Tab-separated table of C-alpha atoms in Angstrom:
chain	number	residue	atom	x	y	z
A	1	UNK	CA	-57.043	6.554	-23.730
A	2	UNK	CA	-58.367	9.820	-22.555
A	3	UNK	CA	-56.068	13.151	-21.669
A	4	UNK	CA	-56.866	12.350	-17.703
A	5	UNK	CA	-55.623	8.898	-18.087
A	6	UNK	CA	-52.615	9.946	-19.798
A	7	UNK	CA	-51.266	12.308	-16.970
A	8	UNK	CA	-51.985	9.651	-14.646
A	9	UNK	CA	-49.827	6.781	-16.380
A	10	UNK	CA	-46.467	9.583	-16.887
A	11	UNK	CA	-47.248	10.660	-13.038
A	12	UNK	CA	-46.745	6.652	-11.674
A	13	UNK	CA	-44.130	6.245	-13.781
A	14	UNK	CA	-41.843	9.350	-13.253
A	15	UNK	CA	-42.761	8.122	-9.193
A	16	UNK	CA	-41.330	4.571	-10.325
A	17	UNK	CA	-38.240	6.109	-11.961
A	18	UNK	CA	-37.170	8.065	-9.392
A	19	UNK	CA	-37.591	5.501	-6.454
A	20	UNK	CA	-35.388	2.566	-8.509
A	21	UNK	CA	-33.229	5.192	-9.130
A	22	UNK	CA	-32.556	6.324	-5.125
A	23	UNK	CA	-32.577	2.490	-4.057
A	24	UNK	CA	-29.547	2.009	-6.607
A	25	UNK	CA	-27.978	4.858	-5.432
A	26	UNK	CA	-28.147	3.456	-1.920
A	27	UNK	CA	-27.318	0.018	-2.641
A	28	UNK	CA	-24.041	0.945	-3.488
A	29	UNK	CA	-22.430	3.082	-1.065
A	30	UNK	CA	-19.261	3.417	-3.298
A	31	UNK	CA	-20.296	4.384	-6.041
A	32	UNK	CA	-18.304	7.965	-6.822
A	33	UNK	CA	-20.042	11.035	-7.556
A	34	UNK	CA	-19.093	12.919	-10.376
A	35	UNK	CA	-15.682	14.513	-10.165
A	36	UNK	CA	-14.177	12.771	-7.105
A	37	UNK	CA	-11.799	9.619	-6.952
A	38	UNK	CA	-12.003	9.003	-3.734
A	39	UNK	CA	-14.844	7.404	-1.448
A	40	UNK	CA	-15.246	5.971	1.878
A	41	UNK	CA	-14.772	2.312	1.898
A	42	UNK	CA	-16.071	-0.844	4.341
A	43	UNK	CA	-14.055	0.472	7.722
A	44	UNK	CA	-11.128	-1.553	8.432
A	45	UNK	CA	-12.845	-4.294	11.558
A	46	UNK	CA	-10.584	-4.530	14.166
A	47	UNK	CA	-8.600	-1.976	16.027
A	48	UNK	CA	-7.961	1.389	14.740
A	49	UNK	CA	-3.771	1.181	14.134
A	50	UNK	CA	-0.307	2.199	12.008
A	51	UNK	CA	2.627	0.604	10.945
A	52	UNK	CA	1.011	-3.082	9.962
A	53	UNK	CA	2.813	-5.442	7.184
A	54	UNK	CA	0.428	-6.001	4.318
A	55	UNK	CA	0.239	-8.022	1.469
A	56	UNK	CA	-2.031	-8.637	-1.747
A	57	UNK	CA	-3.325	-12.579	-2.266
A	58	UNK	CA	-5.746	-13.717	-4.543
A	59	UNK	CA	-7.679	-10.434	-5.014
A	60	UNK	CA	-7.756	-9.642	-1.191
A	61	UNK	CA	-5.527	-7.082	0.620
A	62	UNK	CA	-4.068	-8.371	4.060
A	63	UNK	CA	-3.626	-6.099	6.551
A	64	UNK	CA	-1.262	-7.795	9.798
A	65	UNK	CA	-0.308	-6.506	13.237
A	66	UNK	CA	1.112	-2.622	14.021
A	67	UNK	CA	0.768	-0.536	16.914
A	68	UNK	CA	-2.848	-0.042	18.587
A	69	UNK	CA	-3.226	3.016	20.905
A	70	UNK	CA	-3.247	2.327	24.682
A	71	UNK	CA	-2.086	-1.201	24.325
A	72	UNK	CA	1.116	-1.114	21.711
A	73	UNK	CA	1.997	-3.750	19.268
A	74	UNK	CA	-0.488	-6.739	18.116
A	75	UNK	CA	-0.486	-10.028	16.020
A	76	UNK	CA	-4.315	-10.346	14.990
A	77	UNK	CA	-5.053	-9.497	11.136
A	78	UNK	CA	-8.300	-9.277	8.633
A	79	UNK	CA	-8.452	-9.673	4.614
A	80	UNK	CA	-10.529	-7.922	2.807
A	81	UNK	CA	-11.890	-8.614	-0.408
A	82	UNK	CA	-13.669	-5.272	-1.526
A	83	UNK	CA	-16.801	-5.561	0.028
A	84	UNK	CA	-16.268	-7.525	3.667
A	85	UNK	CA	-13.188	-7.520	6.300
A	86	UNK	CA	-12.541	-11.431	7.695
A	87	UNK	CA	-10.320	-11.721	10.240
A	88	UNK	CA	-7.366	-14.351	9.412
A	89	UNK	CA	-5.808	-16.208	12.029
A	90	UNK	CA	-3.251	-14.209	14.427
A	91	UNK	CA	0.940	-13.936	13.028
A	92	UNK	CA	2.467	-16.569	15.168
A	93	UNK	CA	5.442	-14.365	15.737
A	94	UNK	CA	6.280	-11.948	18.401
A	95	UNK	CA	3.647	-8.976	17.601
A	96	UNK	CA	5.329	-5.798	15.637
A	97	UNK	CA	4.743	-2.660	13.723
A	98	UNK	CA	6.452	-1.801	10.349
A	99	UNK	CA	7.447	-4.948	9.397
A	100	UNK	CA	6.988	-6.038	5.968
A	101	UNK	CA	5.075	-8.145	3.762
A	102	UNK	CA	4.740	-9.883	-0.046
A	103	UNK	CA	2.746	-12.961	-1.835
A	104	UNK	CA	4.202	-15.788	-4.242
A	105	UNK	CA	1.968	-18.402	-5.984
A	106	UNK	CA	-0.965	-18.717	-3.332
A	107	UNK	CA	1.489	-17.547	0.070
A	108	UNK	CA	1.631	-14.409	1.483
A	109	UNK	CA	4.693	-13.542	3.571
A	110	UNK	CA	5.978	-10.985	6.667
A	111	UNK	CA	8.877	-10.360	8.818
A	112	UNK	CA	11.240	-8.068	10.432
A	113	UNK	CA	9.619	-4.557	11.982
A	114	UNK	CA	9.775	-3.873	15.759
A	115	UNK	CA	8.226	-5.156	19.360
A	116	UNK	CA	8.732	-1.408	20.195
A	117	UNK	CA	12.328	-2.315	22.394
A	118	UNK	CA	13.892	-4.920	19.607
A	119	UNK	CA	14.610	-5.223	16.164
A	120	UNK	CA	13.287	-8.709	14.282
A	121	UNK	CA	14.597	-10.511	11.353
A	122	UNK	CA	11.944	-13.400	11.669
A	123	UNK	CA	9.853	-14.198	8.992
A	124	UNK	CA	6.238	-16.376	8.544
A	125	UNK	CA	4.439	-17.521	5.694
A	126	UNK	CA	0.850	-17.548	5.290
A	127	UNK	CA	-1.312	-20.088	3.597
A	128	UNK	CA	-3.982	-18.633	2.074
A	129	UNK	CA	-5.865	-22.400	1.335
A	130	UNK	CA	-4.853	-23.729	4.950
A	131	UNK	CA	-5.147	-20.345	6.888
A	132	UNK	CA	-2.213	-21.087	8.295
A	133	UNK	CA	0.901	-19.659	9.150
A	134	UNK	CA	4.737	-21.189	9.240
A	135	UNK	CA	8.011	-20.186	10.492
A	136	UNK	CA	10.406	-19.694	7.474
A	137	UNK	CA	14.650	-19.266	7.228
A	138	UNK	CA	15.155	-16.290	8.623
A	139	UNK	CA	15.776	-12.646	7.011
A	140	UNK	CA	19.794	-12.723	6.975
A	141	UNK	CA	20.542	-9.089	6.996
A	142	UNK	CA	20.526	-7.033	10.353
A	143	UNK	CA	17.714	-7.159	12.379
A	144	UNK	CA	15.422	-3.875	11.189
A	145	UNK	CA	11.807	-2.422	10.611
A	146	UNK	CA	11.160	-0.098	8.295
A	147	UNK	CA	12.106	-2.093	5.712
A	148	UNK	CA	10.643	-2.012	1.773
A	149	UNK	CA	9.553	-5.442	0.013
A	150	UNK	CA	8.174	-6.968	-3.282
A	151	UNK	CA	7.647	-9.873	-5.496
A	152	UNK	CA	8.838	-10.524	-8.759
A	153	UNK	CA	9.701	-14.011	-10.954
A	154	UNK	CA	8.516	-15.929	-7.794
A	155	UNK	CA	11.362	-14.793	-5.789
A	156	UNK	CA	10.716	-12.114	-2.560
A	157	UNK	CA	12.744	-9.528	-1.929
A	158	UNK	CA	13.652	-7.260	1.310
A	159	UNK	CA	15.873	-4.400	1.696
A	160	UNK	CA	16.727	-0.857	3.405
A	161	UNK	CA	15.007	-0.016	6.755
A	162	UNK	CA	16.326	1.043	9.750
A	163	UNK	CA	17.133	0.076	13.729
A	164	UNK	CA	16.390	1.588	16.715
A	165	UNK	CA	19.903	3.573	16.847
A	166	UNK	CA	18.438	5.104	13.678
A	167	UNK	CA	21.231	3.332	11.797
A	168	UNK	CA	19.686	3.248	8.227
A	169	UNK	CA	20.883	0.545	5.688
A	170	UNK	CA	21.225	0.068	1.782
A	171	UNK	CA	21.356	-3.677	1.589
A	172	UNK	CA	18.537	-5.970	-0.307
A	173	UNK	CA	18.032	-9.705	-0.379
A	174	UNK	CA	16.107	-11.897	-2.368
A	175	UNK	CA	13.974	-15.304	-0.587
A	176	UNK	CA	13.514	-18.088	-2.755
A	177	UNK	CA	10.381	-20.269	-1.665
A	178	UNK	CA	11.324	-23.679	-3.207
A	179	UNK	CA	14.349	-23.726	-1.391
A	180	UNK	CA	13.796	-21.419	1.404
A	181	UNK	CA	17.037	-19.641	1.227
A	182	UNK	CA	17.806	-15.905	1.059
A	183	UNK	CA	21.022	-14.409	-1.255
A	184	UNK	CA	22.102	-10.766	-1.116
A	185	UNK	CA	22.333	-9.162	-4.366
A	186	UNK	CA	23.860	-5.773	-5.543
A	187	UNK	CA	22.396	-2.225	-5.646
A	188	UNK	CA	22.931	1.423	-6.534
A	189	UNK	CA	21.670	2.874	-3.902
A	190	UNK	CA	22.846	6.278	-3.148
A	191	UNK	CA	21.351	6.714	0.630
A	192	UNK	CA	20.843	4.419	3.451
A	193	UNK	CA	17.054	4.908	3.725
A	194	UNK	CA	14.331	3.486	5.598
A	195	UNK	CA	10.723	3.443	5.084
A	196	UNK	CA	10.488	4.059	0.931
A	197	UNK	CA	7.968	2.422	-0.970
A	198	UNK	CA	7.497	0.618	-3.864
A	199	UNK	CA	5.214	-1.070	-6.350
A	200	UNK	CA	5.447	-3.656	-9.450
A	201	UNK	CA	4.002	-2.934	-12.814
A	202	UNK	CA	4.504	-5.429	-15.746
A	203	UNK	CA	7.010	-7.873	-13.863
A	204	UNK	CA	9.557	-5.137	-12.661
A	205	UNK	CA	9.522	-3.610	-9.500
A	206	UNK	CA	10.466	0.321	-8.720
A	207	UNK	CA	11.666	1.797	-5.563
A	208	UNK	CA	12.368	4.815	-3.908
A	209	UNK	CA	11.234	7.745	-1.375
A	210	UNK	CA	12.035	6.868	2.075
A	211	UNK	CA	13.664	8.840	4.499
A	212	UNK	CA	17.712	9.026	5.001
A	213	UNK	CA	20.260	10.329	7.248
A	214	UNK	CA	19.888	13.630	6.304
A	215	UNK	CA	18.175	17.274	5.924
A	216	UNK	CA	16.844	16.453	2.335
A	217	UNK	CA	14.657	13.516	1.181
A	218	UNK	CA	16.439	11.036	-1.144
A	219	UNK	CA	15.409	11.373	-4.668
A	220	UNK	CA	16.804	8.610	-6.198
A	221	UNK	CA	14.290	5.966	-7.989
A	222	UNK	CA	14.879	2.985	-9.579
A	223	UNK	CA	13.265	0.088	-11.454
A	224	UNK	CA	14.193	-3.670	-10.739
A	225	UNK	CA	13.316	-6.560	-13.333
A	226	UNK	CA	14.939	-8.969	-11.333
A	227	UNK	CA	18.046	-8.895	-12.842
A	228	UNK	CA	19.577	-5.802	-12.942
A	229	UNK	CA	18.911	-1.959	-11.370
A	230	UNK	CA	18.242	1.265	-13.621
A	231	UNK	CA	18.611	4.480	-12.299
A	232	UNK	CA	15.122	6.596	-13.443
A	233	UNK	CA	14.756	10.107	-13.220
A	234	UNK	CA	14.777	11.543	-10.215
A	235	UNK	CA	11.308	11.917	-7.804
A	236	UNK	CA	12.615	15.845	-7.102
A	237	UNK	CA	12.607	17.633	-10.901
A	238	UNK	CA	12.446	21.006	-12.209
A	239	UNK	CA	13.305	21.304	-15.624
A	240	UNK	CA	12.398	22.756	-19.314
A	241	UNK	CA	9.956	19.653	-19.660
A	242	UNK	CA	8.682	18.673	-15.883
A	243	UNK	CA	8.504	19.944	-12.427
A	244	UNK	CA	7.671	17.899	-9.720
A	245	UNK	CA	8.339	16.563	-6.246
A	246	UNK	CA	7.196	13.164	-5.500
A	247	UNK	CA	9.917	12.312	-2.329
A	248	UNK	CA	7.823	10.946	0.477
A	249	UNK	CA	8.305	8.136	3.211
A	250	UNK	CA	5.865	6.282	4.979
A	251	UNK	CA	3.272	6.415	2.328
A	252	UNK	CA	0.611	3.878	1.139
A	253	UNK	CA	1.457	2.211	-2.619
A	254	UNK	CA	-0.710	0.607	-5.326
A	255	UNK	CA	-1.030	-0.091	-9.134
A	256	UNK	CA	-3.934	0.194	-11.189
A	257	UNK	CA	-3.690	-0.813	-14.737
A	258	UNK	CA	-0.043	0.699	-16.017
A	259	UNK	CA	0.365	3.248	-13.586
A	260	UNK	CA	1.934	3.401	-9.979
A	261	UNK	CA	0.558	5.712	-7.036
A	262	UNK	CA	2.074	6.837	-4.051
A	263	UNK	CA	-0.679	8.343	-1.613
A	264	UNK	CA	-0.561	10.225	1.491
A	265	UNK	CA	2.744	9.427	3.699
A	266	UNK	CA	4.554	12.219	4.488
A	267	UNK	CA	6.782	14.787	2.479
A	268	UNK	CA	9.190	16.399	5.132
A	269	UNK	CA	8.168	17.457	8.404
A	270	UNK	CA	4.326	17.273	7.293
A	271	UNK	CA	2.123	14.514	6.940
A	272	UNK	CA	0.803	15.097	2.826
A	273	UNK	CA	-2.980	14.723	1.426
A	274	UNK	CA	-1.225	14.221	-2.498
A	275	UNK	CA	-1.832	11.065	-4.523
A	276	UNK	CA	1.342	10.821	-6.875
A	277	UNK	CA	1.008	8.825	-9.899
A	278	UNK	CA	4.084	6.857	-11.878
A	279	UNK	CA	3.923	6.969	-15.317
A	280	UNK	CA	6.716	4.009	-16.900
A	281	UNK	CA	5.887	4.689	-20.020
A	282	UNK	CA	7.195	8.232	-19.601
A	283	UNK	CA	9.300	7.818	-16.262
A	284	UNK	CA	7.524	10.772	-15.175
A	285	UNK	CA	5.170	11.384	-12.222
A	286	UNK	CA	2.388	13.840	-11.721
A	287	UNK	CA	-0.007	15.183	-8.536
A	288	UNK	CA	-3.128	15.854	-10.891
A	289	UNK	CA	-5.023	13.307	-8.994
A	290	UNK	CA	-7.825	13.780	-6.130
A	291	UNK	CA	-6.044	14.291	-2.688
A	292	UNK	CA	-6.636	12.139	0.316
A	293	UNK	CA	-8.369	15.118	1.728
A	294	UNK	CA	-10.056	13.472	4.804
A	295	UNK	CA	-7.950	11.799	7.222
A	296	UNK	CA	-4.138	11.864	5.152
A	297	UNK	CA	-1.743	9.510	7.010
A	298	UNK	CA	1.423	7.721	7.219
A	299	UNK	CA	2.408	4.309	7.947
A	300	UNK	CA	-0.874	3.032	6.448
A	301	UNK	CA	-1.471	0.143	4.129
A	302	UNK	CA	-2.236	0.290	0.154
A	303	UNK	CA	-3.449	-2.304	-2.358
A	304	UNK	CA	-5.836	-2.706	-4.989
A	305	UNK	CA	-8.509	-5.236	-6.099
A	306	UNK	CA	-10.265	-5.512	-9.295
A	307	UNK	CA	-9.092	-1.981	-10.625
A	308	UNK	CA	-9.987	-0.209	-7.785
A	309	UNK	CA	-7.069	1.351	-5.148
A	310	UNK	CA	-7.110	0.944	-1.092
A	311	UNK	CA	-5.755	2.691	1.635
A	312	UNK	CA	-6.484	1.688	5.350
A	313	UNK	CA	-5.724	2.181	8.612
A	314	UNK	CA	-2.401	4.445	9.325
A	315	UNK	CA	-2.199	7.435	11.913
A	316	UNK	CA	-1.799	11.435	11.782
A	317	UNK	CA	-0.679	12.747	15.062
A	318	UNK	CA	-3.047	11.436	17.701
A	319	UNK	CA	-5.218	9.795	15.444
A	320	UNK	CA	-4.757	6.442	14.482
A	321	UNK	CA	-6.963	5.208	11.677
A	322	UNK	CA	-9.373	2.463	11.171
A	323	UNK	CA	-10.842	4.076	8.282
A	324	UNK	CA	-10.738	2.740	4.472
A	325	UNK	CA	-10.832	4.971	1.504
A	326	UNK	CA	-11.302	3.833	-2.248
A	327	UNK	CA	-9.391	5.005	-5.136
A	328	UNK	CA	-11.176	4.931	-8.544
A	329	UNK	CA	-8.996	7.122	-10.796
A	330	UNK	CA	-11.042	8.657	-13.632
């Protein structure tokens, strides 16, 4: 082959190259560039809103009623599996905001939050083979929103929140679904808090954050393995070996791999941008990760799917969210 014919075949290929290599690039809109964690996900489908009950199901993340600007609570919900929001048929109960949700074996579950004028202690189930929902026993503590939940064992439980007197409470209860019952069960709680988070990592469950009856943010946290409550070190510490201050309420929650993270929510009198990651293995926490720079909220909804981290919907002042971010920690 002759010198000409040469530069031609390296010019058609270097054209080939580079084309395959933009139509990959814009095949997959997620895809991270180098040094971020975070990128814009498939926009949450229905209303923009804050303060909906959300649960995780067979690798989807179910987002369920809250408070839509300009026309106040709503029933109507979507799943979303990573790459398309479905809408599931509407909660059967009176619509809410901040009420809470959790999935056993196959069911999803929500209950309590607020119609904006009353407190609820109803709670639905969620068929996730059917698409259907069904009344269950009732949540037997006082009527709230607010409220923090989680599954462990195959039982649910549902604890803390608040009314709207602003009456906080310390209580948690655990739902069996085989008998559809609810028993109250001991804690070490040292505020009546509402609005805390939590997340499960290997089978045991740990709470805390949340906002109390006071000028300072509770920093007590605690892991649950269904059994019995450890006190953990605490979310506010400065000492010879760590300083940190991971207190925050009405932030987002998810697990990927061994590690916890608390994102967004709001630490104080300010709405916060910081993604806090739980460390068990350590009992130590740490704000080294990417920020929620664009559009930080509260009262959003977290969960992750096939090692990558959600956060969607949620508000910050006047603007209430529709948007969905992806967390891919690196």
């Amino acid at each position: 082959m002759n010198k000409k014919n040469w530069l031609l075949l390296i010019l058609v290929s270097a054209i080939a190259f580079t084309s395959f290599s933009s139509c990959s690039k814009d095949d997959d809109e997620e895809t991270p560039e180098e040094g971020t964690e975070w990128t814009r996900s498939i926009v949450f489908k229905n209303d923009p809103r804050n303060g909906a009950a959300g649960f995780t199901l067979d690798k989807k993340g179910y987002v369920i009623g809250g408070y839509v600007k300009n026309v106040g609570v709503v029933n109507d919900g979507a799943a979303f599996d990573g790459k398309t929001w479905a809408d599931i048929p509407d909660f059967p109960g009176a619509a809410r905001q901040m009420a809470v949700g959790f999935a056993i074996d196959g069911n999803g579950f929500v209950g309590t939050g607020s119609t904006g004028t009353e407190d609820l202690q109803d709670f639905y189930k969620y068929n996730a083979a059917t698409k259907q929902w069904t009344k269950i026993a009732d949540f037997p503590g006082k009527a709230r929103y607010g409220a923090v939940a989680f599954a462990i064992g195959g039982y649910g439980y549902v604890g803390l929140g608040s009314t709207k007197t602003e009456a906080k409470f310390s209580d948690f209860y655990r739902y069996d679904p085989k008998t559809d019952t609810w028993t109250e069960i001991n804690v070490p709680f040292k505020y009546k808090k509402a609005f805390a988070f939590s997340f499960v990592i290997d089978g045991k469950a740990y709470v805390g954050g949340g906002n109390a009856t006071s000028s300072a943010l509770p920093e007590d946290f605690y892991s649950f393995d269904g059994t019995t409550w450890t006190a953990l070190n605490d979310l506010n510490r400065d000492d010879a070996n760590y300083t940190y201050d991971a207190r925050k309420y009405n932030a987002a929650a998810f697990v990927l791999g061994n590690k916890g993270y608390v994102v967004s929510g709001r630490s104080g009198t300010a709405i916060s941008s910081s993604v806090f990651e739980y460390d068990p293995s350590s009992d130590t926490w740490n704000d080294d990760r990417t920020a929620l720079t664009t559009d930080a909220r509260e009262k959003a909804v977290g969960f992750a799917i096939d090692g990558v981290g959600y956060i969607t919907t949620g508000v910050n002042s006047s603007f209430i969210f529709d948007s969905t971010f992806a967390f891919r920690p690196e």
